[in-house]
mmCIF file of C-alpha atoms and ligand atoms in Angstrom:
data_model
loop_
_atom_site.group_PDB
_atom_site.id
_atom_site.type_symbol
_atom_site.label_atom_id
_atom_site.label_comp_id
_atom_site.label_asym_id
_atom_site.label_seq_id
_atom_site.Cartn_x
_atom_site.Cartn_y
_atom_site.Cartn_z
ATOM 1 C CA MET A 1 10.108 -7.307 102.960
ATOM 2 C CA ALA A 2 8.085 -9.166 100.333
ATOM 3 C CA VAL A 3 6.606 -7.579 97.225
ATOM 4 C CA LEU A 4 3.920 -8.975 94.940
ATOM 5 C CA VAL A 5 4.925 -8.222 91.359
ATOM 6 C CA VAL A 6 1.676 -8.432 89.432
ATOM 7 C CA GLY A 7 2.459 -8.926 85.760
ATOM 8 C CA GLY A 8 5.981 -9.911 86.792
ATOM 9 C CA ALA A 9 6.371 -12.343 83.882
ATOM 10 C CA GLY A 10 6.200 -9.478 81.407
ATOM 11 C CA TYR A 11 8.912 -7.191 80.118
ATOM 12 C CA ILE A 12 9.159 -4.434 82.718
ATOM 13 C CA GLY A 13 7.749 -6.537 85.565
ATOM 14 C CA SER A 14 10.387 -9.244 85.156
ATOM 15 C CA HIS A 15 13.213 -6.714 85.236
ATOM 16 C CA THR A 16 11.710 -5.153 88.352
ATOM 17 C CA ALA A 17 11.409 -8.515 90.104
ATOM 18 C CA LEU A 18 15.111 -9.013 89.399
ATOM 19 C CA ALA A 19 15.970 -5.529 90.692
ATOM 20 C CA LEU A 20 14.016 -6.248 93.890
ATOM 21 C CA LYS A 21 15.841 -9.547 94.376
ATOM 22 C CA ARG A 22 19.211 -7.864 93.828
ATOM 23 C CA ARG A 23 18.324 -5.338 96.563
ATOM 24 C CA GLY A 24 17.495 -8.128 98.974
ATOM 25 C CA TYR A 25 13.692 -8.101 98.741
ATOM 26 C CA GLU A 26 11.541 -11.175 98.263
ATOM 27 C CA ALA A 27 9.611 -10.835 94.999
ATOM 28 C CA ILE A 28 6.624 -13.076 94.345
ATOM 29 C CA ILE A 29 5.384 -12.990 90.761
ATOM 30 C CA TYR A 30 1.670 -13.117 89.950
ATOM 31 C CA ASP A 31 0.825 -13.321 86.254
ATOM 32 C CA ASN A 32 -1.869 -14.936 84.112
ATOM 33 C CA LEU A 33 0.751 -15.646 81.407
ATOM 34 C CA GLY A 34 -1.612 -14.153 78.812
ATOM 35 C CA ALA A 35 1.154 -11.924 77.505
ATOM 36 C CA GLY A 36 3.819 -12.882 80.036
ATOM 37 C CA HIS A 37 6.256 -15.794 79.823
ATOM 38 C CA ALA A 38 7.287 -18.178 82.593
ATOM 39 C CA GLU A 39 10.846 -18.031 81.143
ATOM 40 C CA LEU A 40 10.995 -14.385 82.273
ATOM 41 C CA ALA A 41 10.497 -15.440 85.902
ATOM 42 C CA PRO A 42 13.485 -17.775 86.404
ATOM 43 C CA GLY A 43 14.088 -18.663 90.048
ATOM 44 C CA PHE A 44 11.023 -16.764 91.277
ATOM 45 C CA GLU A 45 7.887 -18.095 92.867
ATOM 46 C CA LEU A 46 5.340 -17.724 90.064
ATOM 47 C CA ILE A 47 1.637 -17.798 90.864
ATOM 48 C CA VAL A 48 -0.450 -18.136 87.713
ATOM 49 C CA GLY A 49 -3.618 -16.135 88.195
ATOM 50 C CA ASP A 50 -5.665 -13.267 86.865
ATOM 51 C CA ILE A 51 -5.853 -9.783 88.369
ATOM 52 C CA SER A 52 -9.635 -10.143 88.592
ATOM 53 C CA ASP A 53 -9.408 -13.349 90.660
ATOM 54 C CA ALA A 54 -9.845 -12.005 94.197
ATOM 55 C CA SER A 55 -9.906 -15.453 95.802
ATOM 56 C CA LYS A 56 -6.555 -16.330 94.238
ATOM 57 C CA LEU A 57 -5.066 -12.986 95.244
ATOM 58 C CA ALA A 58 -6.240 -12.989 98.879
ATOM 59 C CA PRO A 59 -3.852 -15.650 100.280
ATOM 60 C CA VAL A 60 -0.798 -14.262 98.510
ATOM 61 C CA LEU A 61 -1.609 -10.697 99.561
ATOM 62 C CA ARG A 62 -1.343 -11.903 103.167
ATOM 63 C CA ARG A 63 2.304 -12.758 102.501
ATOM 64 C CA VAL A 64 3.473 -9.372 101.135
ATOM 65 C CA ASN A 65 3.973 -5.787 102.276
ATOM 66 C CA ALA A 66 3.594 -4.036 98.921
ATOM 67 C CA VAL A 67 2.165 -4.533 95.437
ATOM 68 C CA MET A 68 3.625 -3.449 92.111
ATOM 69 C CA HIS A 69 1.135 -3.573 89.259
ATOM 70 C CA PHE A 70 2.417 -4.173 85.713
ATOM 71 C CA ALA A 71 -0.403 -6.354 84.373
ATOM 72 C CA ALA A 72 -1.823 -4.318 81.517
ATOM 73 C CA HIS A 73 -2.267 -4.472 77.787
ATOM 74 C CA ALA A 74 0.073 -1.910 76.239
ATOM 75 C CA TYR A 75 -0.347 -1.591 72.487
ATOM 76 C CA VAL A 76 -1.566 1.880 71.608
ATOM 77 C CA GLY A 77 -2.773 0.857 68.129
ATOM 78 C CA GLU A 78 -4.633 -2.194 69.395
ATOM 79 C CA SER A 79 -6.361 -0.069 72.026
ATOM 80 C CA VAL A 80 -7.859 2.038 69.232
ATOM 81 C CA VAL A 81 -9.330 -0.925 67.335
ATOM 82 C CA ASN A 82 -10.208 -3.042 70.386
ATOM 83 C CA PRO A 83 -10.866 -0.652 73.296
ATOM 84 C CA ARG A 84 -13.053 -3.218 75.038
ATOM 85 C CA LYS A 85 -9.997 -5.401 75.693
ATOM 86 C CA TYR A 86 -8.214 -2.422 77.258
ATOM 87 C CA PHE A 87 -11.068 -1.213 79.444
ATOM 88 C CA GLN A 88 -11.838 -4.780 80.505
ATOM 89 C CA ASN A 89 -8.303 -5.601 81.630
ATOM 90 C CA ASN A 90 -6.611 -2.313 82.432
ATOM 91 C CA VAL A 91 -9.625 -0.692 84.118
ATOM 92 C CA LEU A 92 -12.031 -3.414 85.338
ATOM 93 C CA GLY A 93 -9.271 -5.943 86.069
ATOM 94 C CA GLY A 94 -7.046 -3.258 87.559
ATOM 95 C CA ILE A 95 -9.742 -1.952 89.910
ATOM 96 C CA SER A 96 -10.551 -5.487 90.935
ATOM 97 C CA LEU A 97 -6.881 -5.941 91.891
ATOM 98 C CA LEU A 98 -6.932 -2.638 93.757
ATOM 99 C CA ASN A 99 -10.006 -3.702 95.720
ATOM 100 C CA ALA A 100 -8.347 -7.018 96.595
ATOM 101 C CA VAL A 101 -5.382 -5.002 97.905
ATOM 102 C CA LEU A 102 -7.704 -2.845 100.028
ATOM 103 C CA ASP A 103 -9.252 -5.989 101.461
ATOM 104 C CA SER A 104 -5.777 -7.019 102.609
ATOM 105 C CA LYS A 105 -3.382 -5.259 104.981
ATOM 106 C CA VAL A 106 -1.163 -4.034 102.120
ATOM 107 C CA ARG A 107 -1.053 -0.233 101.928
ATOM 108 C CA LYS A 108 1.780 0.361 99.465
ATOM 109 C CA PHE A 109 1.068 0.294 95.752
ATOM 110 C CA ILE A 110 3.330 1.092 92.808
ATOM 111 C CA PHE A 111 1.585 1.538 89.473
ATOM 112 C CA SER A 112 3.040 1.223 85.961
ATOM 113 C CA SER A 113 1.666 4.317 84.359
ATOM 114 C CA SER A 114 2.762 5.864 81.096
ATOM 115 C CA CYS A 115 3.639 9.130 79.422
ATOM 116 C CA ALA A 116 0.577 8.245 77.327
ATOM 117 C CA VAL A 117 -1.530 9.888 80.064
ATOM 118 C CA TYR A 118 -0.326 13.300 78.830
ATOM 119 C CA GLY A 119 -1.387 12.808 75.198
ATOM 120 C CA THR A 120 0.196 15.376 72.902
ATOM 121 C CA PRO A 121 2.163 17.575 75.294
ATOM 122 C CA ALA A 122 1.853 21.356 75.288
ATOM 123 C CA LYS A 123 5.557 21.554 76.123
ATOM 124 C CA VAL A 124 8.650 19.381 76.024
ATOM 125 C CA PRO A 125 10.432 18.284 78.206
ATOM 126 C CA MET A 126 7.337 17.120 80.035
ATOM 127 C CA SER A 127 6.895 17.655 83.762
ATOM 128 C CA GLU A 128 4.335 15.851 85.908
ATOM 129 C CA ASP A 129 2.067 18.874 86.249
ATOM 130 C CA LEU A 130 1.200 18.991 82.542
ATOM 131 C CA PRO A 131 -2.485 18.422 81.819
ATOM 132 C CA ARG A 132 -3.396 14.778 81.353
ATOM 133 C CA VAL A 133 -5.261 14.573 78.077
ATOM 134 C CA PRO A 134 -4.652 11.123 76.588
ATOM 135 C CA VAL A 135 -5.151 10.737 72.848
ATOM 136 C CA ASN A 136 -5.819 6.993 72.702
ATOM 137 C CA PRO A 137 -7.808 4.449 74.763
ATOM 138 C CA TYR A 138 -4.619 2.919 76.198
ATOM 139 C CA GLY A 139 -3.676 6.286 77.695
ATOM 140 C CA VAL A 140 -7.242 6.750 78.959
ATOM 141 C CA THR A 141 -7.109 3.428 80.815
ATOM 142 C CA LYS A 142 -3.836 4.446 82.479
ATOM 143 C CA LEU A 143 -5.330 7.808 83.459
ATOM 144 C CA ILE A 144 -8.461 6.196 84.928
ATOM 145 C CA PHE A 145 -6.315 3.945 87.091
ATOM 146 C CA GLU A 146 -4.210 6.895 88.247
ATOM 147 C CA GLN A 147 -7.425 8.695 89.201
ATOM 148 C CA ALA A 148 -8.685 5.658 91.092
ATOM 149 C CA LEU A 149 -5.464 5.682 93.125
ATOM 150 C CA GLU A 150 -5.776 9.432 93.717
ATOM 151 C CA ALA A 151 -9.244 8.824 95.211
ATOM 152 C CA TYR A 152 -8.467 5.592 97.080
ATOM 153 C CA GLY A 153 -5.173 6.888 98.487
ATOM 154 C CA PRO A 154 -6.481 9.486 100.939
ATOM 155 C CA ALA A 155 -9.803 7.714 101.499
ATOM 156 C CA TYR A 156 -8.277 4.403 102.579
ATOM 157 C CA GLY A 157 -4.766 5.323 103.663
ATOM 158 C CA LEU A 158 -3.184 3.710 100.614
ATOM 159 C CA GLY A 159 0.263 5.029 99.697
ATOM 160 C CA TYR A 160 0.914 4.924 95.967
ATOM 161 C CA ILE A 161 3.297 6.066 93.271
ATOM 162 C CA ASN A 162 2.208 6.461 89.656
ATOM 163 C CA LEU A 163 5.381 5.871 87.646
ATOM 164 C CA ARG A 164 4.954 7.358 84.187
ATOM 165 C CA TYR A 165 7.306 5.543 81.861
ATOM 166 C CA PHE A 166 8.660 6.962 78.669
ATOM 167 C CA ASN A 167 9.980 4.440 76.094
ATOM 168 C CA ALA A 168 11.251 1.339 77.870
ATOM 169 C CA ALA A 169 13.948 -0.447 75.896
ATOM 170 C CA GLY A 170 16.999 -2.696 76.336
ATOM 171 C CA ALA A 171 17.397 -5.827 78.434
ATOM 172 C CA ASP A 172 19.109 -6.993 81.595
ATOM 173 C CA GLU A 173 22.910 -7.037 81.194
ATOM 174 C CA SER A 174 22.966 -10.751 82.163
ATOM 175 C CA GLY A 175 21.199 -11.662 78.916
ATOM 176 C CA THR A 176 18.767 -13.869 80.858
ATOM 177 C CA ILE A 177 15.620 -11.773 80.420
ATOM 178 C CA GLY A 178 14.431 -9.211 77.887
ATOM 179 C CA GLU A 179 11.622 -8.080 75.666
ATOM 180 C CA MET A 180 9.325 -10.840 74.303
ATOM 181 C CA HIS A 181 6.271 -9.356 72.619
ATOM 182 C CA SER A 182 4.085 -11.027 70.081
ATOM 183 C CA PRO A 183 3.531 -9.322 67.724
ATOM 184 C CA GLU A 184 6.548 -7.033 68.093
ATOM 185 C CA THR A 185 5.774 -3.385 67.384
ATOM 186 C CA HIS A 186 8.456 -1.506 69.326
ATOM 187 C CA LEU A 187 11.114 0.272 67.344
ATOM 188 C CA ILE A 188 14.348 -1.400 68.459
ATOM 189 C CA PRO A 189 13.255 -5.072 68.329
ATOM 190 C CA SER A 190 11.376 -4.365 65.090
ATOM 191 C CA ALA A 191 14.620 -3.026 63.613
ATOM 192 C CA PHE A 192 16.364 -6.244 64.699
ATOM 193 C CA GLU A 193 13.690 -8.231 62.843
ATOM 194 C CA ALA A 194 14.519 -6.209 59.728
ATOM 195 C CA ILE A 195 18.247 -6.978 60.185
ATOM 196 C CA ARG A 196 17.443 -10.697 60.368
ATOM 197 C CA GLY A 197 15.106 -10.636 57.388
ATOM 198 C CA GLN A 198 12.155 -11.532 59.618
ATOM 199 C CA ARG A 199 10.409 -8.506 58.114
ATOM 200 C CA PRO A 200 11.159 -7.000 54.703
ATOM 201 C CA ALA A 201 12.301 -3.638 56.123
ATOM 202 C CA LEU A 202 11.700 -1.344 59.052
ATOM 203 C CA ASP A 203 8.890 1.086 58.294
ATOM 204 C CA ILE A 204 9.792 4.603 59.421
ATOM 205 C CA PHE A 205 6.448 6.058 60.446
ATOM 206 C CA GLY A 206 6.629 9.562 59.021
ATOM 207 C CA ASP A 207 9.462 11.995 58.251
ATOM 208 C CA LYS A 208 7.571 15.277 58.107
ATOM 209 C CA TYR A 209 7.308 15.900 61.846
ATOM 210 C CA PRO A 210 8.566 19.230 63.225
ATOM 211 C CA THR A 211 11.737 17.605 64.579
ATOM 212 C CA PRO A 212 15.370 18.069 63.469
ATOM 213 C CA ASP A 213 15.325 15.167 60.967
ATOM 214 C CA GLY A 214 11.554 14.934 60.510
ATOM 215 C CA THR A 215 11.138 11.607 62.352
ATOM 216 C CA CYS A 216 9.527 11.226 65.783
ATOM 217 C CA VAL A 217 11.588 11.869 68.891
ATOM 218 C CA ARG A 218 11.231 9.674 71.984
ATOM 219 C CA ASP A 219 12.926 9.355 75.356
ATOM 220 C CA TYR A 220 14.334 5.784 75.421
ATOM 221 C CA ILE A 221 14.969 4.570 78.923
ATOM 222 C CA HIS A 222 16.826 1.377 79.795
ATOM 223 C CA VAL A 223 14.465 -1.145 81.372
ATOM 224 C CA SER A 224 16.972 -1.845 84.173
ATOM 225 C CA ASP A 225 17.027 1.869 85.039
ATOM 226 C CA LEU A 226 13.221 1.766 85.126
ATOM 227 C CA ALA A 227 13.302 -1.347 87.291
ATOM 228 C CA GLU A 228 15.672 0.248 89.816
ATOM 229 C CA ALA A 229 13.366 3.279 90.056
ATOM 230 C CA HIS A 230 10.586 0.965 91.288
ATOM 231 C CA VAL A 231 12.739 -0.213 94.172
ATOM 232 C CA LEU A 232 13.543 3.387 95.090
ATOM 233 C CA ALA A 233 9.846 4.325 94.814
ATOM 234 C CA LEU A 234 9.001 1.546 97.247
ATOM 235 C CA GLU A 235 11.630 2.786 99.685
ATOM 236 C CA TYR A 236 10.393 6.368 99.275
ATOM 237 C CA LEU A 237 6.862 5.245 100.155
ATOM 238 C CA ALA A 238 8.031 4.125 103.586
ATOM 239 C CA GLY A 239 7.965 7.776 104.674
ATOM 240 C CA GLY A 240 7.005 9.874 101.656
ATOM 241 C CA THR A 241 3.668 10.946 100.281
ATOM 242 C CA SER A 242 1.858 9.548 97.247
ATOM 243 C CA GLN A 243 3.124 10.963 93.969
ATOM 244 C CA ALA A 244 3.252 10.783 90.205
ATOM 245 C CA VAL A 245 6.792 10.547 88.850
ATOM 246 C CA ASN A 246 8.100 10.582 85.283
ATOM 247 C CA LEU A 247 10.713 7.980 84.423
ATOM 248 C CA GLY A 248 12.774 9.060 81.455
ATOM 249 C CA THR A 249 16.286 10.257 80.711
ATOM 250 C CA GLY A 250 15.443 13.818 79.689
ATOM 251 C CA ARG A 251 17.121 13.261 76.307
ATOM 252 C CA GLY A 252 15.234 12.452 73.110
ATOM 253 C CA TYR A 253 16.369 10.525 70.028
ATOM 254 C CA SER A 254 14.723 10.442 66.620
ATOM 255 C CA VAL A 255 13.853 7.237 64.787
ATOM 256 C CA ARG A 256 16.783 7.854 62.441
ATOM 257 C CA GLU A 257 19.155 8.385 65.372
ATOM 258 C CA ILE A 258 18.046 5.039 66.803
ATOM 259 C CA LEU A 259 18.736 3.306 63.500
ATOM 260 C CA SER A 260 22.219 4.895 63.445
ATOM 261 C CA ALA A 261 22.844 3.707 67.009
ATOM 262 C CA ILE A 262 21.831 0.184 66.011
ATOM 263 C CA LYS A 263 24.312 0.247 63.137
ATOM 264 C CA ARG A 264 27.060 1.630 65.386
ATOM 265 C CA VAL A 265 26.503 -0.950 68.123
ATOM 266 C CA THR A 266 25.670 -4.090 66.135
ATOM 267 C CA GLY A 267 27.658 -3.366 62.982
ATOM 268 C CA ARG A 268 24.540 -4.294 60.995
ATOM 269 C CA GLU A 269 22.578 -2.036 58.679
ATOM 270 C CA VAL A 270 18.807 -1.833 59.228
ATOM 271 C CA SER A 271 17.044 -1.810 55.894
ATOM 272 C CA SER A 272 14.309 0.782 56.192
ATOM 273 C CA ARG A 273 11.646 2.395 54.084
ATOM 274 C CA MET A 274 9.359 5.364 54.521
ATOM 275 C CA ALA A 275 5.823 4.677 55.669
ATOM 276 C CA PRO A 276 2.898 6.951 56.542
ATOM 277 C CA PRO A 277 2.763 8.392 60.053
ATOM 278 C CA ARG A 278 1.191 6.065 62.622
ATOM 279 C CA ALA A 279 -2.116 7.339 64.016
ATOM 280 C CA GLY A 280 -1.769 8.909 67.432
ATOM 281 C CA ASP A 281 2.033 9.339 67.387
ATOM 282 C CA PRO A 282 3.004 12.725 68.888
ATOM 283 C CA ALA A 283 6.104 14.325 67.289
ATOM 284 C CA GLU A 284 8.153 14.490 70.464
ATOM 285 C CA LEU A 285 7.877 12.909 73.919
ATOM 286 C CA VAL A 286 10.730 13.662 76.293
ATOM 287 C CA ALA A 287 10.598 13.548 80.080
ATOM 288 C CA ASP A 288 11.599 16.195 82.529
ATOM 289 C CA PRO A 289 13.035 13.746 85.090
ATOM 290 C CA THR A 290 13.699 16.343 87.823
ATOM 291 C CA ARG A 291 11.088 15.017 90.240
ATOM 292 C CA ALA A 292 12.450 11.466 90.073
ATOM 293 C CA GLN A 293 15.878 12.800 90.940
ATOM 294 C CA GLU A 294 14.600 14.977 93.785
ATOM 295 C CA LEU A 295 12.189 12.522 95.387
ATOM 296 C CA LEU A 296 13.688 9.143 94.592
ATOM 297 C CA ASN A 297 17.325 10.137 94.127
ATOM 298 C CA TRP A 298 17.059 8.318 90.810
ATOM 299 C CA LYS A 299 18.656 9.156 87.513
ATOM 300 C CA ALA A 300 18.924 7.013 84.404
ATOM 301 C CA LYS A 301 22.463 5.623 84.308
ATOM 302 C CA ARG A 302 22.541 3.637 81.093
ATOM 303 C CA SER A 303 23.253 5.149 77.674
ATOM 304 C CA LEU A 304 21.506 4.629 74.364
ATOM 305 C CA ASP A 305 24.374 2.392 73.231
ATOM 306 C CA GLU A 306 23.902 0.226 76.326
ATOM 307 C CA ILE A 307 20.190 0.026 75.560
ATOM 308 C CA VAL A 308 20.901 -1.186 72.036
ATOM 309 C CA ALA A 309 23.746 -3.514 73.063
ATOM 310 C CA THR A 310 21.729 -5.280 75.769
ATOM 311 C CA ALA A 311 18.636 -5.504 73.561
ATOM 312 C CA TRP A 312 20.748 -7.023 70.776
ATOM 313 C CA LYS A 313 22.422 -9.517 73.115
ATOM 314 C CA TRP A 314 19.008 -10.710 74.304
ATOM 315 C CA ASP A 315 17.483 -10.716 70.840
ATOM 316 C CA GLU A 316 20.325 -12.776 69.424
ATOM 317 C CA ARG A 317 19.704 -15.326 72.155
ATOM 318 C CA VAL A 318 15.990 -15.770 71.672
ATOM 319 C CA ARG A 319 15.228 -14.687 68.086
ATOM 320 C CA PRO A 320 11.522 -15.006 68.784
ATOM 321 C CA THR A 321 9.503 -16.229 65.845
ATOM 322 C CA PRO A 322 6.054 -14.642 65.691
ATOM 323 C CA LYS A 323 3.297 -16.920 67.047
HETATM 324 N N1 UFG B 401 8.431 3.506 64.975
HETATM 325 C C1 UFG B 401 8.706 3.404 63.619
HETATM 326 N N2 UFG B 401 8.626 2.176 63.053
HETATM 327 C C2 UFG B 401 8.284 1.045 63.744
HETATM 328 C C3 UFG B 401 8.011 1.158 65.121
HETATM 329 C C4 UFG B 401 8.082 2.417 65.714
HETATM 330 O O1 UFG B 401 9.002 4.390 62.950
HETATM 331 O O2 UFG B 401 8.202 -0.044 63.162
HETATM 332 C C5 UFG B 401 8.530 4.821 65.622
HETATM 333 C C6 UFG B 401 7.205 5.285 66.204
HETATM 334 O O3 UFG B 401 6.504 6.041 65.259
HETATM 335 C C7 UFG B 401 7.676 6.114 67.399
HETATM 336 C C8 UFG B 401 8.993 5.473 67.823
HETATM 337 O O4 UFG B 401 9.418 4.697 66.716
HETATM 338 O O5 UFG B 401 7.966 7.413 66.999
HETATM 339 C C9 UFG B 401 8.835 4.568 69.022
HETATM 340 O O6 UFG B 401 7.748 3.667 68.789
HETATM 341 P P1 UFG B 401 7.450 2.434 69.733
HETATM 342 O O7 UFG B 401 6.328 1.675 69.107
HETATM 343 O O8 UFG B 401 8.710 1.716 70.037
HETATM 344 O O9 UFG B 401 6.976 3.114 71.086
HETATM 345 P P2 UFG B 401 5.782 4.139 71.319
HETATM 346 O O10 UFG B 401 6.436 5.472 71.500
HETATM 347 O O11 UFG B 401 4.715 4.067 70.337
HETATM 348 O O12 UFG B 401 5.121 3.521 72.628
HETATM 349 C C10 UFG B 401 5.592 3.745 73.887
HETATM 350 C C11 UFG B 401 5.135 2.621 74.796
HETATM 351 C C12 UFG B 401 3.655 2.671 74.986
HETATM 352 C C13 UFG B 401 3.253 4.045 75.412
HETATM 353 C C14 UFG B 401 3.710 5.064 74.438
HETATM 354 C C15 UFG B 401 3.357 6.440 74.890
HETATM 355 O O13 UFG B 401 5.516 1.367 74.265
HETATM 356 O O14 UFG B 401 3.269 1.726 75.946
HETATM 357 O O15 UFG B 401 5.122 4.986 74.318
HETATM 358 O O16 UFG B 401 3.271 7.273 73.779
HETATM 359 F F1 UFG B 401 1.916 4.165 75.507
#
């Protein structure tokens, strides 16, 4: 079986392409390399194209049985200051891709959604039936795409899974692929930049949240665990019904706990300083992963220390300098 991994030269897409290959699937990567990197697609067929380019998509869609869609902008803060970019790509581009899929014979679609669709949750841990009330344009674009799939699915016989990721982190154990964002805003690689003196210190965004140590709590999930869940979602779709599924560990860590883990694993101290809270950051986001276990027989296997160790191994290899 062949799968088109759209956005497969990005962080989560590249790990998923590798997971597919390891399970014996053919993965073809389609990416416009706007935020993706050809180096993250080693040994894969890479078609350079945009999600809105229906004529480029049509021939490759004839060669695959399923599509996984990762090609989205994903900076919450940027989506607030430049929503046009997010609606243009994540909504207009995404729907254009979806329509190209409908015009092909492919009827299996896996979507990279986000816990951002829930906004500030009424309860934690968060189950899939919580209301979806996003609090930033990024989350709105993910919700709109989920709703498009919910309408297209029954109308056109399209099977889909909306995979709602919590905080993806870490890198493949091989050290060959990992996170490569420019600029880097995510906590763990930003802390590595502080260790290396590539930034003066790590800013801790707020310590007055109603959490045990006052800093925000997130559910950090190893990217290889996430990637493996996509393969299981694809296999589930062979007989199962369309679904939304949270992908998280069910365990939250505060910003300070992450910095301690980094010290424990790397032996290096992260110099940090207090900074004001970041707009739109909920205090606590932790998944209830029960549905993923029940439907997909999936459970996160890798620990926080493995997340940090693999991220560090990758980071030491590439030490990306900001563009
Ligand atoms: N943080 C800091 N300092 C930093 C960077 C992050 O204190 O320099 C804190 C944030 O406030 C947050 C936590 O570390 O509490 C994690 O922040 P990240 O930027 O690593 O991740 P986010 O939780 O903001 O973002 C993730 C995904 C998004 C998704 C969002 C849903 O990357 O795609 O979760 O809320 F939309």
